[in-house]
mmCIF file of C-alpha atoms in Angstrom:
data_model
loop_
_atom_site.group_PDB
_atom_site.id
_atom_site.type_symbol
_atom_site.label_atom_id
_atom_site.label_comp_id
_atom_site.label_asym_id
_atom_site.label_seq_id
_atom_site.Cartn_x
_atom_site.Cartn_y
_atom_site.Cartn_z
ATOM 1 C CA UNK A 158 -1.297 -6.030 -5.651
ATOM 2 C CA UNK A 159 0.454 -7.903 -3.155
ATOM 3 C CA UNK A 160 -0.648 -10.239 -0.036
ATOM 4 C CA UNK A 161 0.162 -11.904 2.363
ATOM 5 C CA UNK A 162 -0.779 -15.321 2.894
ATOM 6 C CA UNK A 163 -0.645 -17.942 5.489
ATOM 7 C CA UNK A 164 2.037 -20.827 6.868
ATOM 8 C CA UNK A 165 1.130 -24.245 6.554
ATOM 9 C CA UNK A 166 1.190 -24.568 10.062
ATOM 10 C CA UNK A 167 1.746 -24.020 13.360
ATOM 11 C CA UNK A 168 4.742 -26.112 14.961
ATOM 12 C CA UNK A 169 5.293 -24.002 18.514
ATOM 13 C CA UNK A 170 3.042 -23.067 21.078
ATOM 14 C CA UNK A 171 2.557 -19.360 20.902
ATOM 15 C CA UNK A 172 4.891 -17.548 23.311
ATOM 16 C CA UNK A 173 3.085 -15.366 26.244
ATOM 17 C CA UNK A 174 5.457 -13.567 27.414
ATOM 18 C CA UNK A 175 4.891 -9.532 25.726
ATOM 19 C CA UNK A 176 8.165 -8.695 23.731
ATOM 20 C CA UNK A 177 10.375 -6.482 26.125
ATOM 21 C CA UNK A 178 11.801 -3.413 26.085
ATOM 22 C CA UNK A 179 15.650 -2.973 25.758
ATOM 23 C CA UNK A 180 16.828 -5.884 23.281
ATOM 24 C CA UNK A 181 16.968 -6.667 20.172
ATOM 25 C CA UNK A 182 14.245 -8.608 18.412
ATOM 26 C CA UNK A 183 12.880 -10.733 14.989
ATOM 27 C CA UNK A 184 9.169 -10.601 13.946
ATOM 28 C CA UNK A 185 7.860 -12.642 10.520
ATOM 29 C CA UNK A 186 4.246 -11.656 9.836
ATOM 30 C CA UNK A 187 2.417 -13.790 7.897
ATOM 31 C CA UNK A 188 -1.790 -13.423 6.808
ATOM 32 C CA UNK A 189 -3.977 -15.521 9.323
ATOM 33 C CA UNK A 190 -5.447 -17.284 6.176
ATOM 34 C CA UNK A 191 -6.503 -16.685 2.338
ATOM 35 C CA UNK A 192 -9.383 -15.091 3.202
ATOM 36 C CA UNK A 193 -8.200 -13.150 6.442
ATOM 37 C CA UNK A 194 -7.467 -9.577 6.831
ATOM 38 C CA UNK A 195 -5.811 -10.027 9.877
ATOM 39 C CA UNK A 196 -2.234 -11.601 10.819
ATOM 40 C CA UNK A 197 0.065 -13.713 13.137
ATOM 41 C CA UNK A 198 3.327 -12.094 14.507
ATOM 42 C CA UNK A 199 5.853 -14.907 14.386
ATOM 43 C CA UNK A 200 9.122 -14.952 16.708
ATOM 44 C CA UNK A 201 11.770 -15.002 14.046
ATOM 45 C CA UNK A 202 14.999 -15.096 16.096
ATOM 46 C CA UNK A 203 17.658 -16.797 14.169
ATOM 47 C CA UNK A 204 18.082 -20.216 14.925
ATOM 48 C CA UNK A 205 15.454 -20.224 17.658
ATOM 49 C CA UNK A 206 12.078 -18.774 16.384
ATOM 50 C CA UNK A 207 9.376 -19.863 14.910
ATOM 51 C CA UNK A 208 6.916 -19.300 17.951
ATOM 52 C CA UNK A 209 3.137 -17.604 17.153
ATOM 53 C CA UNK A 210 3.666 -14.294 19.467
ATOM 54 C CA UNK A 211 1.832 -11.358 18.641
ATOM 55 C CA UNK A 212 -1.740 -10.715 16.164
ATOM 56 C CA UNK A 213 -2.826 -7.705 13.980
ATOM 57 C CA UNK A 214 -6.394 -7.240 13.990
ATOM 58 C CA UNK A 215 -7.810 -4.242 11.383
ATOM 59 C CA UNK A 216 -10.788 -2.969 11.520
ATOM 60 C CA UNK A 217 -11.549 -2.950 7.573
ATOM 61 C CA UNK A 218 -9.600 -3.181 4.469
ATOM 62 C CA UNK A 219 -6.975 -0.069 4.669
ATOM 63 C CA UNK A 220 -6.169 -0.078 0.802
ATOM 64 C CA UNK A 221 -7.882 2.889 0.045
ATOM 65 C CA UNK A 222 -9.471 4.290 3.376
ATOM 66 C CA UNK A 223 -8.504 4.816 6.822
ATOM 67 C CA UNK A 224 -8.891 2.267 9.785
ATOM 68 C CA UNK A 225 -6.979 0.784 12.756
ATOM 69 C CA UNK A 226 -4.890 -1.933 13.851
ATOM 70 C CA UNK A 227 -4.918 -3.745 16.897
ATOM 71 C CA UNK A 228 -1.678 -5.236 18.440
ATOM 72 C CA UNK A 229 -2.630 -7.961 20.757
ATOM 73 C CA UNK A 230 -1.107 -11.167 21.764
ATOM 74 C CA UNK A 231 -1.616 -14.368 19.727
ATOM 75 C CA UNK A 232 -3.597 -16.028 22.944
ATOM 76 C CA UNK A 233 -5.244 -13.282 24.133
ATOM 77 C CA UNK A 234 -7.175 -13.176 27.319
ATOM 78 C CA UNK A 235 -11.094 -11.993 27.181
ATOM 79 C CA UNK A 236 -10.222 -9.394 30.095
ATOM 80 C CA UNK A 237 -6.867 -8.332 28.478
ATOM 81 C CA UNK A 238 -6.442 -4.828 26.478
ATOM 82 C CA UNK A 239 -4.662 -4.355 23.355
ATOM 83 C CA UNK A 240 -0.842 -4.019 23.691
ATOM 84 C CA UNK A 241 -1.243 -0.682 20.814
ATOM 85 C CA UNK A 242 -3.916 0.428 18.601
ATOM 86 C CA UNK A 243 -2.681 1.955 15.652
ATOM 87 C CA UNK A 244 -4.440 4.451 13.566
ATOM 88 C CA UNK A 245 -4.382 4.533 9.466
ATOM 89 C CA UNK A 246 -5.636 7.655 7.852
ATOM 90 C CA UNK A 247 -7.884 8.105 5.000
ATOM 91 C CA UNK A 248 -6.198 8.568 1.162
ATOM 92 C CA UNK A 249 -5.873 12.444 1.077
ATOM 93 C CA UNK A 250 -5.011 13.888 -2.366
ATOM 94 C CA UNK A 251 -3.180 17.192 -2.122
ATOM 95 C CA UNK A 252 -2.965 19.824 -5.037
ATOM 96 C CA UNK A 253 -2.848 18.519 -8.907
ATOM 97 C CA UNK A 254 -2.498 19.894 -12.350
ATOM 98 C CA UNK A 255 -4.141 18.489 -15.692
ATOM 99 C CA UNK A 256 -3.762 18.582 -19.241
ATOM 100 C CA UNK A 257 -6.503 17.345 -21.474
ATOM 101 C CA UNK A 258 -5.926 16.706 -24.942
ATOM 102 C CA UNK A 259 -8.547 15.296 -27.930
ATOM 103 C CA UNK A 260 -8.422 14.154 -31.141
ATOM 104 C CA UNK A 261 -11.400 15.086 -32.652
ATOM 105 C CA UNK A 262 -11.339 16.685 -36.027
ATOM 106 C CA UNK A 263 -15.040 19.006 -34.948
ATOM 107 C CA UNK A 264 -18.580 18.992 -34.141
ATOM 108 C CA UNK A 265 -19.477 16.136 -36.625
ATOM 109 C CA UNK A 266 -16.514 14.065 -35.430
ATOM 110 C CA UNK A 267 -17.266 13.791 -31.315
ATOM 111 C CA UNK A 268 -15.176 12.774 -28.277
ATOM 112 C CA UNK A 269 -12.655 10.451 -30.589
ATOM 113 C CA UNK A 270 -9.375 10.023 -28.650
ATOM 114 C CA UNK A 271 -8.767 11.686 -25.738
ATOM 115 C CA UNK A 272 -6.418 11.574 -22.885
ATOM 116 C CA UNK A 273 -5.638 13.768 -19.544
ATOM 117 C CA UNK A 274 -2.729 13.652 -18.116
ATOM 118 C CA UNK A 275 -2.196 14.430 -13.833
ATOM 119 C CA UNK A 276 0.240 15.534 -11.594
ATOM 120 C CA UNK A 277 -0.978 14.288 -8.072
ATOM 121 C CA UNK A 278 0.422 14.224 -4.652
ATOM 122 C CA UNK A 279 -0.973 12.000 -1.878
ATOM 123 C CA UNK A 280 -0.398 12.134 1.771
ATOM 124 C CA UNK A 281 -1.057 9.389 4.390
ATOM 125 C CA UNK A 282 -0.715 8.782 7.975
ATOM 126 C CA UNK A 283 0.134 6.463 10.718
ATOM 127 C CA UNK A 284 -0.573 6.851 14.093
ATOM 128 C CA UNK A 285 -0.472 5.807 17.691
ATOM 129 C CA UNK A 286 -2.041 8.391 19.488
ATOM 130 C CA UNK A 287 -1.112 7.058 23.014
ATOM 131 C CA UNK A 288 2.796 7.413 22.460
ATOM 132 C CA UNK A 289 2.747 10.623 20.546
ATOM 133 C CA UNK A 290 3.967 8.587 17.472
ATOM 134 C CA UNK A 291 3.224 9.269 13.628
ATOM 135 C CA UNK A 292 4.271 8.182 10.348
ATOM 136 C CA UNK A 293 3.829 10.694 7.184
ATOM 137 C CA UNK A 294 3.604 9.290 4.076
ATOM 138 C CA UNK A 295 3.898 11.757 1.433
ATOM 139 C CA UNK A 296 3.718 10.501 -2.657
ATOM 140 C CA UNK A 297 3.879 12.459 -5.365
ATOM 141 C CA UNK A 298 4.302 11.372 -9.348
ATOM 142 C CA UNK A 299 1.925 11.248 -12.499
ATOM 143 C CA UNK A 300 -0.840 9.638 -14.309
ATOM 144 C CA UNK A 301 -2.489 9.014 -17.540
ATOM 145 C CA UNK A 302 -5.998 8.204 -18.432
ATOM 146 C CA UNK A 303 -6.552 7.891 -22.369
ATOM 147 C CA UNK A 304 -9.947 7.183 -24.025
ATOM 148 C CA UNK A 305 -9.124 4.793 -26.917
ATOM 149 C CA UNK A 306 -11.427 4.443 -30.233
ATOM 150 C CA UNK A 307 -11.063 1.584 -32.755
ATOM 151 C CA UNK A 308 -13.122 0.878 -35.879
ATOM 152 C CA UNK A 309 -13.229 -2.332 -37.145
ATOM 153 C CA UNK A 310 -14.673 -4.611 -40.131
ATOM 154 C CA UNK A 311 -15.780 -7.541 -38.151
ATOM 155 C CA UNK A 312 -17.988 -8.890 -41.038
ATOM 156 C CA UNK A 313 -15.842 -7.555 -43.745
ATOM 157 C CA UNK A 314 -18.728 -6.271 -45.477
ATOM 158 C CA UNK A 315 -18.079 -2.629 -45.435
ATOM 159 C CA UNK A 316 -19.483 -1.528 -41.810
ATOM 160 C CA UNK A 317 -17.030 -0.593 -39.356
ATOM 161 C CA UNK A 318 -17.883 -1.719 -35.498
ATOM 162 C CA UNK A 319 -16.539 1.152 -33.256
ATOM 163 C CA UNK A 320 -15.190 0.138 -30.028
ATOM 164 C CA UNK A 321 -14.055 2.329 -26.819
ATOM 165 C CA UNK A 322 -11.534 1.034 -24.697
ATOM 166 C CA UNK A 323 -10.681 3.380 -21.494
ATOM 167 C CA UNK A 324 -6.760 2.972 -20.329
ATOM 168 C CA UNK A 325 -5.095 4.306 -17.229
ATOM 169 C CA UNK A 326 -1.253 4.728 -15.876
ATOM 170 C CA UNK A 327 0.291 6.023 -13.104
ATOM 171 C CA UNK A 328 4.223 6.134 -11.479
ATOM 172 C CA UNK A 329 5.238 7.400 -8.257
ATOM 173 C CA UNK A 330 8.529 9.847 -9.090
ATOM 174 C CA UNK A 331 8.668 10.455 -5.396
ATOM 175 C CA UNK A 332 8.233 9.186 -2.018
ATOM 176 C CA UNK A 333 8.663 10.431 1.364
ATOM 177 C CA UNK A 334 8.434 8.867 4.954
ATOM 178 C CA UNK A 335 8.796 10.537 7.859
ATOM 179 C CA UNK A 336 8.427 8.964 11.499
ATOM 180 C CA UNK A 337 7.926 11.144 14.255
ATOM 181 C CA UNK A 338 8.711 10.351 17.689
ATOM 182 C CA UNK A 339 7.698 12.795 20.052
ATOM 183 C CA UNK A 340 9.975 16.006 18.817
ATOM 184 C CA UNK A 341 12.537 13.730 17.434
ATOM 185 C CA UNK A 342 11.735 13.521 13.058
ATOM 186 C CA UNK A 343 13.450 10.228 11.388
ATOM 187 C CA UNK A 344 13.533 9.632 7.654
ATOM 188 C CA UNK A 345 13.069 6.219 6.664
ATOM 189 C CA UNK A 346 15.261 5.134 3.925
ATOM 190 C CA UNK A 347 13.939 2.801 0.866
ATOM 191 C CA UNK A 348 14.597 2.857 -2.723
ATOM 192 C CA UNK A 349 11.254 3.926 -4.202
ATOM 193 C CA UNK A 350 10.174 6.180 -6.835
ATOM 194 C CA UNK A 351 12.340 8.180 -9.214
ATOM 195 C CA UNK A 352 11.875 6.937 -13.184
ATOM 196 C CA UNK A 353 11.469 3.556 -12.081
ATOM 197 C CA UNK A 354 8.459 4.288 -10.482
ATOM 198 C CA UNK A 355 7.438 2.228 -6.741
ATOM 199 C CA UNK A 356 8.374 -1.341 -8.247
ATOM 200 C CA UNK A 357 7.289 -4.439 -6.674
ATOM 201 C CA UNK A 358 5.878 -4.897 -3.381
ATOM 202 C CA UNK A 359 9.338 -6.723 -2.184
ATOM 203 C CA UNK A 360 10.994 -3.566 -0.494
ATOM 204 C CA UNK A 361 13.097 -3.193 2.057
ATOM 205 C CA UNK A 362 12.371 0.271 4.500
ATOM 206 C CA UNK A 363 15.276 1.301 7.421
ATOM 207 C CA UNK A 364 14.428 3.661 10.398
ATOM 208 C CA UNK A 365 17.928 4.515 11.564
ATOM 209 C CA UNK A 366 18.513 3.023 14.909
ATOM 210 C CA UNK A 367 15.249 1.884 15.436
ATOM 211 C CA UNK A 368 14.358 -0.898 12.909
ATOM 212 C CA UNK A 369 14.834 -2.657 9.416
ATOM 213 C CA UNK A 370 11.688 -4.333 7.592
ATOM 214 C CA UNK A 371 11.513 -6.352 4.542
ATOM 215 C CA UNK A 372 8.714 -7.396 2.702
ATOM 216 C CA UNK A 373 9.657 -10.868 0.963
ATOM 217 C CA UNK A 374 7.279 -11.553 -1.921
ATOM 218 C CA UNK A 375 6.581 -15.095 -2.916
ATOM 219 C CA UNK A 376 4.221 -16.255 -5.316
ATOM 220 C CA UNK A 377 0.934 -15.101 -3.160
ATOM 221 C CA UNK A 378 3.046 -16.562 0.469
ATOM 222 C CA UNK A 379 4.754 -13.397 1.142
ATOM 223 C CA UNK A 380 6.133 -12.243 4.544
ATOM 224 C CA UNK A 381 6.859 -9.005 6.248
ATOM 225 C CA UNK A 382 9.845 -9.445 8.132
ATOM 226 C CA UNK A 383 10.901 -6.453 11.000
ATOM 227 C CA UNK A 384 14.182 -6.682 12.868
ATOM 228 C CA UNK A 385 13.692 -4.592 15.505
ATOM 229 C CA UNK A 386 16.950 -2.775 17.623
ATOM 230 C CA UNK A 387 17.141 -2.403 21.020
ATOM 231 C CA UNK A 388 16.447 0.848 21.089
ATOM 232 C CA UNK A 389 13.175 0.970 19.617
ATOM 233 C CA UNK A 390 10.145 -0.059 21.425
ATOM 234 C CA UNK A 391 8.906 -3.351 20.186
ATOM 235 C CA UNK A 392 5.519 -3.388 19.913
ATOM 236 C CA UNK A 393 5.329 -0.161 18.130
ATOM 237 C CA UNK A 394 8.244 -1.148 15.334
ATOM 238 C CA UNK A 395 6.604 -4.520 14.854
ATOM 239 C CA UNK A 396 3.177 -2.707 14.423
ATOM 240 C CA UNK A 397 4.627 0.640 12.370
ATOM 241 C CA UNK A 398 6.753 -1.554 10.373
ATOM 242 C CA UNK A 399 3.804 -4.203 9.008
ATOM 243 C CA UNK A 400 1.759 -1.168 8.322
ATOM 244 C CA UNK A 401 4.742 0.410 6.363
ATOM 245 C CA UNK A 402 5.819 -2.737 4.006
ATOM 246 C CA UNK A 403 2.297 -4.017 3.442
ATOM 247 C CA UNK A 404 -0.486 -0.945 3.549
ATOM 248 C CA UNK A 405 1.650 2.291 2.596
ATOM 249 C CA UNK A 406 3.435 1.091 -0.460
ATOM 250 C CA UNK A 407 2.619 3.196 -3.590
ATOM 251 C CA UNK A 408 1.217 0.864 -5.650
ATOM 252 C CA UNK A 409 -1.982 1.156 -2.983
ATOM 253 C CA UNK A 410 -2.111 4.900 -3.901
ATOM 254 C CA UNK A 411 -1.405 4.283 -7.686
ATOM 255 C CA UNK A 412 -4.979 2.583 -7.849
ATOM 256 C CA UNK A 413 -6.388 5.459 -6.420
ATOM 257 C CA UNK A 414 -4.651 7.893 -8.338
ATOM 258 C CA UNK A 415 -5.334 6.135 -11.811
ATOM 259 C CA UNK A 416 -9.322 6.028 -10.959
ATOM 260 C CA UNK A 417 -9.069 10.520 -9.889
ATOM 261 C CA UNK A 418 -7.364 10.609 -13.502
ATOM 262 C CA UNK A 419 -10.255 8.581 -15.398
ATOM 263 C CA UNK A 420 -12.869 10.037 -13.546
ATOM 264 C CA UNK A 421 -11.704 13.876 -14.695
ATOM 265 C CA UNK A 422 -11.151 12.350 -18.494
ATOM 266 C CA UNK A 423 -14.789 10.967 -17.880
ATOM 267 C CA UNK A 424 -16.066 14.368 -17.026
ATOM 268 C CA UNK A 425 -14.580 15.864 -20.093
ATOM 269 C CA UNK A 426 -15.771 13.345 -22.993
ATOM 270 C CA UNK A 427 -18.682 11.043 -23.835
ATOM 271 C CA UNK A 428 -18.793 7.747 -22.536
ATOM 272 C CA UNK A 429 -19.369 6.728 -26.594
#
């Protein structure tokens, strides 16, 4: 699972001014520290960024249930509200189909290999309520839960030691994203899912017209980087964008997907 982790330091004095309509701009977004769940909007115009600007503030962990996220500025005043708040949904699965097969030879031969197999779809969302925005985030693929039994002769005296090991899978075959912006629908392109699955966490997502993010994995200091267009509003692409690269990639939903499929195999076998 991917992070993203803090900058050594701090070189520039945090800009004040709120990012403006109208004009192009570059945002790096990197963790506020190891242990942080929150992070620092960095100015990252070529050549002449490198300026603290904007912070993202959640409200909880938004792997696997729904939250917010608070834009605000990096200095923010005690009597100052938020620039956005942006709600995250909760991991809704949709419909799904299983197959269950076992291994065991009858009555006197129990709950020996066994495996289901799922078809799942997931849906997520992304909204700010007070601009009439929302991202759908719609997943669909498979997954595998096995229960695996192995006999061995540990003391090579003629007793075998059995020994259940429980295994899941899963791969994303399709993903769709869908920004809404009032009664205007975008499709943001990527290059996830098919037979390849989601892949890494280092994707790159494009919201024609309105902004381009990257998500730049490196060994545990990873960034989010979000080139915003000058016809997009700013706050909400910097905001929409982090949320995209870092909380909605598939790999988040994979986890959850894998534990629906064990949990089903569980209901159908012994734990022994």
């Amino acid at each position: 699972m991917g992070g993203v982790l803090p900058c050594c330091s701090e070189r520039k004095p945090p800009r004040t001014d709120v990012p403006a309509a109208g004009r192009e701009h570059f945002f790096k977004v990197k963790a506020d520290s190891v242990l942080s769940g929150d992070s620092t909007v960095f100015d990252d115009t070529p050549d002449d960024g490198g300026s603290p600007w904007l912070h993202l503030k959640h409200s909880n962990n938004l792997d696997s249930k729904g939250g917010s996220v608070i834009l605000e500025m990096k200095e923010q005043a005690a009597d100052k509200q938020p620039l956005l708040e942006v709600k995250v949904g909760d991991v809704i699965f949709g419909e799904m189909s299983s197959k269950f097969k076992a291994d065991s030879k009858g009555w006197w031969d129990p709950d020996e290999d066994a495996k289901t197999k799922l078809a799942w779809e997931v849906k997520r969302t992304v909204a700010i309520e007070s601009k009439g925005i929302k991202l759908t985030c719609d997943y669909k693929g498979v997954a595998e839960a096995k229960k695996d039994v192995d006999y061995e002769d540990r003391d090579r005296g003629g007793s075998q030691e059995r020994e259940v090991k429980w295994k899941t899978s899963a791969t994303t075959k399709e993903v769709k994203l869908q920004l809404t912006l009032g009664t205007e629908e975008i499709s943001i392109q990527h290059n996830m899912g098919g037979d390849e699955g989601a892949g890494g966490y280092g994707q790159s997502y494009k919201a024609e017209g309105l902004f381009e993010v990257e998500y730049r994995s490196n060994w545990g200091l990873d960034t989010v980087h979000i080139h915003v267009l000058d016809r997009a509003d700013p706050l909400v692409a910097c905001a929409v964008g982090f949320i995209l690269a870092y909380w909605m990639h598939p790999n988040r939903v994979e986890d959850d997907v894998k534990q629906r499929a064990l949990d089903l195999l569980r209901e159908r076998v012994s734990s022994w």
